[in-house]
C-alpha positions as semicolon CSV with decimal commas, in nm:
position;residue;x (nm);y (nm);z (nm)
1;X;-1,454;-1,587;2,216
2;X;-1,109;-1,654;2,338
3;X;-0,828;-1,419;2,281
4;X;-0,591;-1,630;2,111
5;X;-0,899;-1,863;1,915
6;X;-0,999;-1,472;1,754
7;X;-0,649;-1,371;1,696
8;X;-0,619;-1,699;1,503
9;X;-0,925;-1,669;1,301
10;X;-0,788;-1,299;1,225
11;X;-0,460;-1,479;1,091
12;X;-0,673;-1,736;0,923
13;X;-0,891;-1,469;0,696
14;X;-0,581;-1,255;0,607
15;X;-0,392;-1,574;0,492
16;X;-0,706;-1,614;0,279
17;X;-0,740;-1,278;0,188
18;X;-0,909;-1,040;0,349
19;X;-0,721;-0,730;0,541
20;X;-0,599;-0,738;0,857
21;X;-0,800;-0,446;0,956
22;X;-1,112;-0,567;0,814
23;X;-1,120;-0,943;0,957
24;X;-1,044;-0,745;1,294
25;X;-1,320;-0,529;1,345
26;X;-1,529;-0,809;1,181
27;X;-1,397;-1,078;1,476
28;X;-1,355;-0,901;1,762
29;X;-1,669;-0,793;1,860
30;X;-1,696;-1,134;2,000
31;X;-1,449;-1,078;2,216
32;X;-1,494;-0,991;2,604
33;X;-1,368;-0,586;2,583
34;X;-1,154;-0,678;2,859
35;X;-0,923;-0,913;2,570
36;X;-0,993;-0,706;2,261
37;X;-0,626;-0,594;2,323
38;X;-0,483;-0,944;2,384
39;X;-0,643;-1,092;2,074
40;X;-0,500;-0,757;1,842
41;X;-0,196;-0,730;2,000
42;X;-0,108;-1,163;1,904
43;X;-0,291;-1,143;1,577
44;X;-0,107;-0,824;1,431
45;X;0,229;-0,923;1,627
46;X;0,202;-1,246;1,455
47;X;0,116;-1,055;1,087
48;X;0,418;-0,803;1,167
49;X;0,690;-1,003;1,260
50;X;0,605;-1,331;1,094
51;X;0,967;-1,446;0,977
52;X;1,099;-1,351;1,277
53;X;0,873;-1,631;1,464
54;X;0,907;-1,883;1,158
55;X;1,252;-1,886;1,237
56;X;1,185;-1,935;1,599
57;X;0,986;-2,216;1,493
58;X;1,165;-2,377;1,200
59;X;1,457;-2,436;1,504
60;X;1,236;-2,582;1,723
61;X;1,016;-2,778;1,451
62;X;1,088;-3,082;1,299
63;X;0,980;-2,964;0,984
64;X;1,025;-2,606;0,865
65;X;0,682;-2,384;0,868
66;X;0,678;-2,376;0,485
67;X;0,563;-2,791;0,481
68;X;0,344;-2,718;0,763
69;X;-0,069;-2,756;0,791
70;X;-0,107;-2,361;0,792
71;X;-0,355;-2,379;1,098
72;X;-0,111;-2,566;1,312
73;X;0,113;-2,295;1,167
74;X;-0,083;-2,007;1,289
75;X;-0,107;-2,156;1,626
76;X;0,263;-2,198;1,655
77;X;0,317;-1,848;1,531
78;X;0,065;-1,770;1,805
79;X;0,230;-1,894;2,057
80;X;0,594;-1,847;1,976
81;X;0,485;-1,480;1,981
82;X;0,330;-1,486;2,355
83;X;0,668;-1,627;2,410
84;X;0,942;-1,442;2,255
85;X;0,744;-1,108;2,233
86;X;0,483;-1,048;2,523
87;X;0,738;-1,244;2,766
88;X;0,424;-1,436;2,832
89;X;0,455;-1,740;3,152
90;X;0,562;-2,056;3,015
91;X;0,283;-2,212;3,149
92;X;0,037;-1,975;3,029
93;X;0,163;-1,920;2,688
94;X;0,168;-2,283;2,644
95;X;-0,116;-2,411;2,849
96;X;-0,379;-2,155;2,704
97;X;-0,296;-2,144;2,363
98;X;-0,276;-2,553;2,369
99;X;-0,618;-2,575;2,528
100;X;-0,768;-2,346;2,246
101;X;-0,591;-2,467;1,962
102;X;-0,726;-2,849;2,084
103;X;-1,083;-2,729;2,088
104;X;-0,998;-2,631;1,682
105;X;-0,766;-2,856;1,586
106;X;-0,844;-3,227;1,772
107;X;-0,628;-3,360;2,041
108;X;-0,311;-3,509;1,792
109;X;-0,265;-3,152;1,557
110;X;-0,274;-2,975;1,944
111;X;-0,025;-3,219;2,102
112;X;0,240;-3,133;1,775
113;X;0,196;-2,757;1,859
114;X;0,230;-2,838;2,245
115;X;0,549;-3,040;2,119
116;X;0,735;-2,752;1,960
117;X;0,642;-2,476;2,210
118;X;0,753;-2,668;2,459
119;X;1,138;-2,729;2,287
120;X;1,099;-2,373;2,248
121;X;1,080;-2,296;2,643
122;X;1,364;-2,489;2,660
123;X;1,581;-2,308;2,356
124;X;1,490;-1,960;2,432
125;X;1,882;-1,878;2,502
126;X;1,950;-1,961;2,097
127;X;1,961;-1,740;1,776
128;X;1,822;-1,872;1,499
129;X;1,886;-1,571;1,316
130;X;2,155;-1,522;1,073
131;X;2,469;-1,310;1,195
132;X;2,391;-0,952;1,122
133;X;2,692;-0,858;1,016
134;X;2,834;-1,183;0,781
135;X;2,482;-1,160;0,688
136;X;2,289;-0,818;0,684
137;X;1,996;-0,880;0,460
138;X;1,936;-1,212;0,573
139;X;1,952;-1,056;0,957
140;X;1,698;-0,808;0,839
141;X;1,460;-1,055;0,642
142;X;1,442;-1,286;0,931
143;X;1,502;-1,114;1,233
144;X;1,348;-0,778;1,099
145;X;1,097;-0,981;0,926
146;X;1,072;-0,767;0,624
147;X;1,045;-0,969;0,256
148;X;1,384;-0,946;0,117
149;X;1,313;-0,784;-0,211
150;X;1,210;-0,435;0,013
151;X;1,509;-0,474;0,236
152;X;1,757;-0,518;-0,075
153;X;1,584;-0,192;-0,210
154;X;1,625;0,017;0,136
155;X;2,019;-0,115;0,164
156;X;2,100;0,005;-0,167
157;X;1,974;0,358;-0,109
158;X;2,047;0,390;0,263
159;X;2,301;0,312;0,544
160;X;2,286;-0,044;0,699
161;X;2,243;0,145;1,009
162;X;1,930;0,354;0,932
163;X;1,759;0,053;0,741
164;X;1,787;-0,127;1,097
165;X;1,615;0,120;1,259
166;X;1,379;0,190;1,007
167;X;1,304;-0,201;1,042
168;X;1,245;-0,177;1,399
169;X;1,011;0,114;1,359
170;X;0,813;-0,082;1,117
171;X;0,774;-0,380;1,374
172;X;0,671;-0,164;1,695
173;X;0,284;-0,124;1,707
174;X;0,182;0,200;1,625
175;X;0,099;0,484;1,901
176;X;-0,245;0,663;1,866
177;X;-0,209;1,018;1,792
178;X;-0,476;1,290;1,830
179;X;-0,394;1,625;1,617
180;X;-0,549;1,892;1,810
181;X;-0,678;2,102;1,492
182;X;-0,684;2,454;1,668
183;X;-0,374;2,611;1,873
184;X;-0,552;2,594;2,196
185;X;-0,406;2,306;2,503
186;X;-0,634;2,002;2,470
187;X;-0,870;1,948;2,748
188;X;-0,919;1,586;2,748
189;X;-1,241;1,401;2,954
190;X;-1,218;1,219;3,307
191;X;-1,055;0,885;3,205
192;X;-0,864;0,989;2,934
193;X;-0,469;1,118;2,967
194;X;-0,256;1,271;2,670
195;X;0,121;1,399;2,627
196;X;0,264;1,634;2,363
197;X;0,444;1,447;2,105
198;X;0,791;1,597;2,082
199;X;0,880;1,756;1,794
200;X;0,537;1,757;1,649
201;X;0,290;2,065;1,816
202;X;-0,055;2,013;1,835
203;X;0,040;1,610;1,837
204;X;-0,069;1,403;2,147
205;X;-0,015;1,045;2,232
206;X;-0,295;0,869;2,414
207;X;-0,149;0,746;2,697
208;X;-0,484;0,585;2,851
209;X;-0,838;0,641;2,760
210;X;-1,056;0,538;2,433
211;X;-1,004;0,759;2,092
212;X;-1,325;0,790;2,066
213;X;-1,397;0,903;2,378
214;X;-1,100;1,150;2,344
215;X;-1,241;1,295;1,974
216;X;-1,567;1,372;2,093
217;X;-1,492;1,614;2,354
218;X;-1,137;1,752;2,152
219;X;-1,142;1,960;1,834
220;X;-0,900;1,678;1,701
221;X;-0,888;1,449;1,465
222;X;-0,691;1,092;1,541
223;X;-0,367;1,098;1,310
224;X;-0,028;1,033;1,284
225;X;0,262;1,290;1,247
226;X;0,342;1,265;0,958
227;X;0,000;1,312;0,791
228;X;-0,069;1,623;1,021
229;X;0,297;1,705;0,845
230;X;0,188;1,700;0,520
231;X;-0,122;1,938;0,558
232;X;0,151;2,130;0,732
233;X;0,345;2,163;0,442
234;X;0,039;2,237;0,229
235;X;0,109;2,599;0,337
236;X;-0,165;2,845;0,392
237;X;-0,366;3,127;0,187
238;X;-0,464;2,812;-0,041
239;X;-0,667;2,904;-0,329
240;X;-1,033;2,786;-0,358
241;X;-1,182;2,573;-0,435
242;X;-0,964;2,308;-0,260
243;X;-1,008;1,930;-0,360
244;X;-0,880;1,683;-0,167
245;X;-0,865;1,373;-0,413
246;X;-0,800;1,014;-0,260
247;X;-0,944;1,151;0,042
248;X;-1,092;0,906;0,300
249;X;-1,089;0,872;0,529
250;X;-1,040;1,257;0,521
251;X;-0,883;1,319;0,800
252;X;-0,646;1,546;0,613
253;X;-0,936;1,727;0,425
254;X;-1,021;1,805;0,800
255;X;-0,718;1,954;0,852
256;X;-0,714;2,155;0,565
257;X;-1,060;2,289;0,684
258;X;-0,983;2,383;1,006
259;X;-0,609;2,519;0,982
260;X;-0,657;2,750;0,671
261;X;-1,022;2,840;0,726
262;X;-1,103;2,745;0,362
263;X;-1,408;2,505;0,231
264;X;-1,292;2,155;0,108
265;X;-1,472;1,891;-0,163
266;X;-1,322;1,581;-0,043
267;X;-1,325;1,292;-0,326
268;X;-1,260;0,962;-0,300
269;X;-1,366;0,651;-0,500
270;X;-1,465;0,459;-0,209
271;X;-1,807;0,519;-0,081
272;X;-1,765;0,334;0,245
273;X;-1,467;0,464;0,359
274;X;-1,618;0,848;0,252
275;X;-1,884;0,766;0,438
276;X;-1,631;0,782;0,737
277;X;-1,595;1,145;0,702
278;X;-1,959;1,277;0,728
279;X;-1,948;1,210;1,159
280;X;-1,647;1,445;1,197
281;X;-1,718;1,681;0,990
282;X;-2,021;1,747;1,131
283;X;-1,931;1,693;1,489
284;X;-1,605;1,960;1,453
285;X;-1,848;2,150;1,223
286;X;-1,623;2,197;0,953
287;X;-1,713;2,311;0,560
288;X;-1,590;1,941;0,446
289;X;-1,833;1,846;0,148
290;X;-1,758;1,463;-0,007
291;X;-1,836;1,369;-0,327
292;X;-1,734;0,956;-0,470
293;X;-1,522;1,015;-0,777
294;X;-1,260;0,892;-0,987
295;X;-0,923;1,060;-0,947
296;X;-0,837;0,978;-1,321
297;X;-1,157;1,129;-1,382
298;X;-1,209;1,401;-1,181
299;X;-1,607;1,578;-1,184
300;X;-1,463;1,964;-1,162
301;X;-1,396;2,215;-1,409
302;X;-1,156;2,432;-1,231
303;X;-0,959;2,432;-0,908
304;X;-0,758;2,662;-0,723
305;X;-0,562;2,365;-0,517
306;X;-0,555;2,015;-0,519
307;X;-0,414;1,726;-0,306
308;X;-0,340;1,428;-0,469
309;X;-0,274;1,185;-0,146
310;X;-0,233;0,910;-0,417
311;X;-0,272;0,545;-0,335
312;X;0,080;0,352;-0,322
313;X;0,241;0,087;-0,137
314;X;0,209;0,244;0,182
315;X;0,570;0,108;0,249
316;X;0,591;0,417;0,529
317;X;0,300;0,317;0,718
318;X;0,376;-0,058;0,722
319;X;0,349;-0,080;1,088
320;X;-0,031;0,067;1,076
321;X;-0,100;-0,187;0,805
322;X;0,011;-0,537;0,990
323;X;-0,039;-0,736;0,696
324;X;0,071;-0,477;0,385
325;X;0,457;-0,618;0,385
326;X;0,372;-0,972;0,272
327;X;0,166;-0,849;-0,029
328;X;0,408;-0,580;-0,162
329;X;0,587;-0,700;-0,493
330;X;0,772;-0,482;-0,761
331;X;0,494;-0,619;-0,962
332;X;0,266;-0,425;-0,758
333;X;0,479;-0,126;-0,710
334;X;0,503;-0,087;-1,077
335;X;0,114;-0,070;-1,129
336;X;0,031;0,161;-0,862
337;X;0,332;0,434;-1,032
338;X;0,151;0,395;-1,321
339;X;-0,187;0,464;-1,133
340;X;-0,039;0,752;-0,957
341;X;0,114;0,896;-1,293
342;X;-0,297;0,888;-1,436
343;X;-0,400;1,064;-1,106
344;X;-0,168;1,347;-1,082
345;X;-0,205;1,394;-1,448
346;X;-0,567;1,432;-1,391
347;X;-0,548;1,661;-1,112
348;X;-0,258;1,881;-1,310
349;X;-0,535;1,912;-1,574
350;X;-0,795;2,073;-1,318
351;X;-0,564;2,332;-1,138
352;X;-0,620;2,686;-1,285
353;X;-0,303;2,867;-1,401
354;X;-0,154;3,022;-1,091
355;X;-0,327;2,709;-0,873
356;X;-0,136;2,479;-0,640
357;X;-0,077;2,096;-0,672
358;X;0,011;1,879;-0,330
359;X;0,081;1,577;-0,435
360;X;0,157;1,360;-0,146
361;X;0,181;1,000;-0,036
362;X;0,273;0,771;0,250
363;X;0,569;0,582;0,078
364;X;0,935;0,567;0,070
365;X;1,004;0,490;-0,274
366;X;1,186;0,729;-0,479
367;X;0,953;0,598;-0,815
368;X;0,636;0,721;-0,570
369;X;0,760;1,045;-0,486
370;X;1,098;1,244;-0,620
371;X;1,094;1,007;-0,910
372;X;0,698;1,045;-0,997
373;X;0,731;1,459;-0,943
374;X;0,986;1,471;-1,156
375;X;0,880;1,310;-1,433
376;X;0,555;1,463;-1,355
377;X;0,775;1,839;-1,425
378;X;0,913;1,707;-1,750
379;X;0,566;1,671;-1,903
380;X;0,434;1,944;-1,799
381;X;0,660;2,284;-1,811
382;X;0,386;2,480;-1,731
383;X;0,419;2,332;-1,349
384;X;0,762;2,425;-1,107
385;X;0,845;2,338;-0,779
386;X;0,726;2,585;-0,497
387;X;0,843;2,630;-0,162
388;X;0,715;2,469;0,115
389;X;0,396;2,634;0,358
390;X;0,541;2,829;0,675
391;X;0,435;2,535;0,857
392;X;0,684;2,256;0,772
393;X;0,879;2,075;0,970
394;X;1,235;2,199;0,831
395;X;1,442;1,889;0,948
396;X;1,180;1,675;0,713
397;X;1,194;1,927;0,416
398;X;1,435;1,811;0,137
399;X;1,716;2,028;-0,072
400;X;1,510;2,045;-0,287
401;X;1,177;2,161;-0,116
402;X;0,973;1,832;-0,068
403;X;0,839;1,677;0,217
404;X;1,040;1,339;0,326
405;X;0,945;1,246;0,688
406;X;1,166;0,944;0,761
407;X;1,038;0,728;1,033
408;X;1,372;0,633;1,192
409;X;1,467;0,942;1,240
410;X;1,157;1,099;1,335
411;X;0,937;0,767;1,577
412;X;0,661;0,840;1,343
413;X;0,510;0,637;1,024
414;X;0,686;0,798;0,653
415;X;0,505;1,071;0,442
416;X;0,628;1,251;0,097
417;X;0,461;1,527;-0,051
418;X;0,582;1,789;-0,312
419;X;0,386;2,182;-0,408
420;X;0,376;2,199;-0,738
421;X;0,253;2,560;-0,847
422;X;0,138;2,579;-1,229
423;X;0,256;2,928;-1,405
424;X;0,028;3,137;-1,434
């Protein structure tokens, strides 16, 4: 299939539902392997920085994007992208993504698209973004291409200046990161090249090679910073048994396993994206057992620690998750705090006196994290604060003893996670 026809079809099923990642790996198999990268790189540029080439296009259209046939839509976005992101030829950008947009769309719908990438070739010196400093949030909604209600919520609780960055760190395409689980130097296969991730030991960023092929010759799992940070923070001598609750795809129950030498039940409601952890636990040979089960409901009588890595809006990991940003709402913010609020309740419940509670999860809302601990601490006095594991990053540890990694500051994706030790 050609490049830019998958990456469209990729945009089409996301617009009708599905996830980004999904309609990928579902799509490009029918790709040569040679323009796998191509076809991601346009369809989750496109997903990522969507306003940004709307606005691009509603100066160059006739007609803004909104009143637009969405497939002539998508191949605009398509194209404006190869233009004012990949610095893509004219005549290529054009020319190829014309010639496959005509074999889906007929010869008039293809000539409109041809139409307005061409005015664009010849406005590329313009801004059609507001003035970022008469107009901040409508610089970061359109240029930054974040929906407005988020960007309103990260001005009012941080400088202009570090929502900007955190806005470009959003937009960049993620790096993949191996986390070397032992303290040993990795060893990595002919064809494959890592560097150390500063800041961040036993973190490497694949600079060439597959993952896979990297994983299975490396004790190492593939995962950001700011996870690793989080089992990090965990701490060690951790009480057994451990759970690891909202686990897959387990990469952290991994972690657990192999940095504190302990035996972890991984649970997760999910069977296919459990079933993910099975390979590498066996492959690493790790004590990881999984089990599918309901967080609110959790199958255990007793534990000695528990992570809760609860499900949220994943609003510090929105550059892994192409599409996430255009489905957030406080609507759905709302539900998943009072989803979280059943889970860590749950969990609380099954931690013997003396036990540990991680809760952790990969947002930056204060109603996710500090807000959910602490009303989490003023139901239940038999639970305190503890300090963080020997491990943590101290630059991403809070006054207070949390976990905050915060991606401008640190290049990575965002991560909270708080110990909560119940009296014994």
């Amino acid at each position: 299939m050609n490049p830019r026809a998958a990456a469209h079809r990729i945009l089409g099923e996301v617009r009708r539902g599905a996830l980004s990642d999904r309609a990928a790996s579902r799509i490009l198999p029918a790709v040569d392997a040679a323009d796998r990268g191509l076809a991601l790189d346009i369809a989750f540029g496109c997903l990522r920085l969507r306003a940004r080439l709307d606005a691009w296009i509603r100066a160059c259209a006739d007609r803004p994007p909104s009143r637009m046939d969405r497939a002539v839509r998508d191949w605009l976005r398509i194209g404006v992208y190869q233009l004012t992101e990949l610095r893509t030829p004219d005549h290529a950008a054009v020319g190829e993504t014309v010639g496959a947009a005509r074999s889906a769309l007929g010869r008039r719908r293809a000539g409109y698209v041809n139409a307005v990438l061409r005015a664009l070739t010849r406005r590329r010196d313009a801004d059609p973004f507001p003035d970022p400093d008469a107009d901040p949030v409508g610089h970061l909604c359109s240029w930054g291409s974040h929906p407005e209600w988020l960007v309103r919520r990260w001005l009012a609780r941080w400088e202009l200046a570090d929502v900007r960055r955190l806005v470009e760190q959003q937009n960049r395409p993620p790096d993949v990161v191996v986390r070397m689980l032992t303290g040993e130097d990795p060893a990595p296969p002919d064809g494959v090249e890592l560097e150390p991730v500063p800041g961040w030991p036993r973190s490497y960023r694949l600079e060439r090679g597959l993952p896979e092929t990297a994983l299975s010759h490396l004790r190492a799992v593939a995962q950001d910073p700011a996870a690793s940070a989080v089992v990090d923070y965990a701490g060690d001598r951790l009480a057994e048994p451990v759970l690891d609750v909202c686990a897959a795809p387990g990469t952290k129950a991994l972690g657990l396993a192999a940095g504190y030498g302990v035996p972890v039940v991984a649970l997760d409601i999910s069977h296919r994206r459990l079933a993910r952890l099975g390979a590498p636990a066996r492959r690493l040979g790790l004590p990881v057992s999984a089990a599918v089960a309901d967080a609110r409901r959790l199958p255990v009588a007793e534990a000695g620690t528990v992570l809760a890595d609860v499900p949220c809006t994943g609003t510090g990991v929105l550059r892994r998750r192409a599409d996430a940003r255009w489905r957030l709402g406080q609507r759905g913010l709302d539900d998943l705090v009072a989803l979280q609020r059943e889970i860590v309740d749950a969990c609380a419940a099954a931690v013997r006196p003396g036990g540990l509670l991680v809760y952790s999860t990969c947002s930056l809302e204060r109603e996710e994290n500090e807000g959910q601990v602490d009303a989490f601490l003023d139901r239940r006095p038999d639970y305190r604060r503890d300090p963080p594991g020997a491990g943590a990053r101290s630059d991403c540890v809070t006054p207070r003893g949390d976990l905050f990694v915060r991606p401008w500051l640190t290049g990575t994706d965002g991560a909270y996670a708080a110990r909560l030790r119940r009296i014994a």
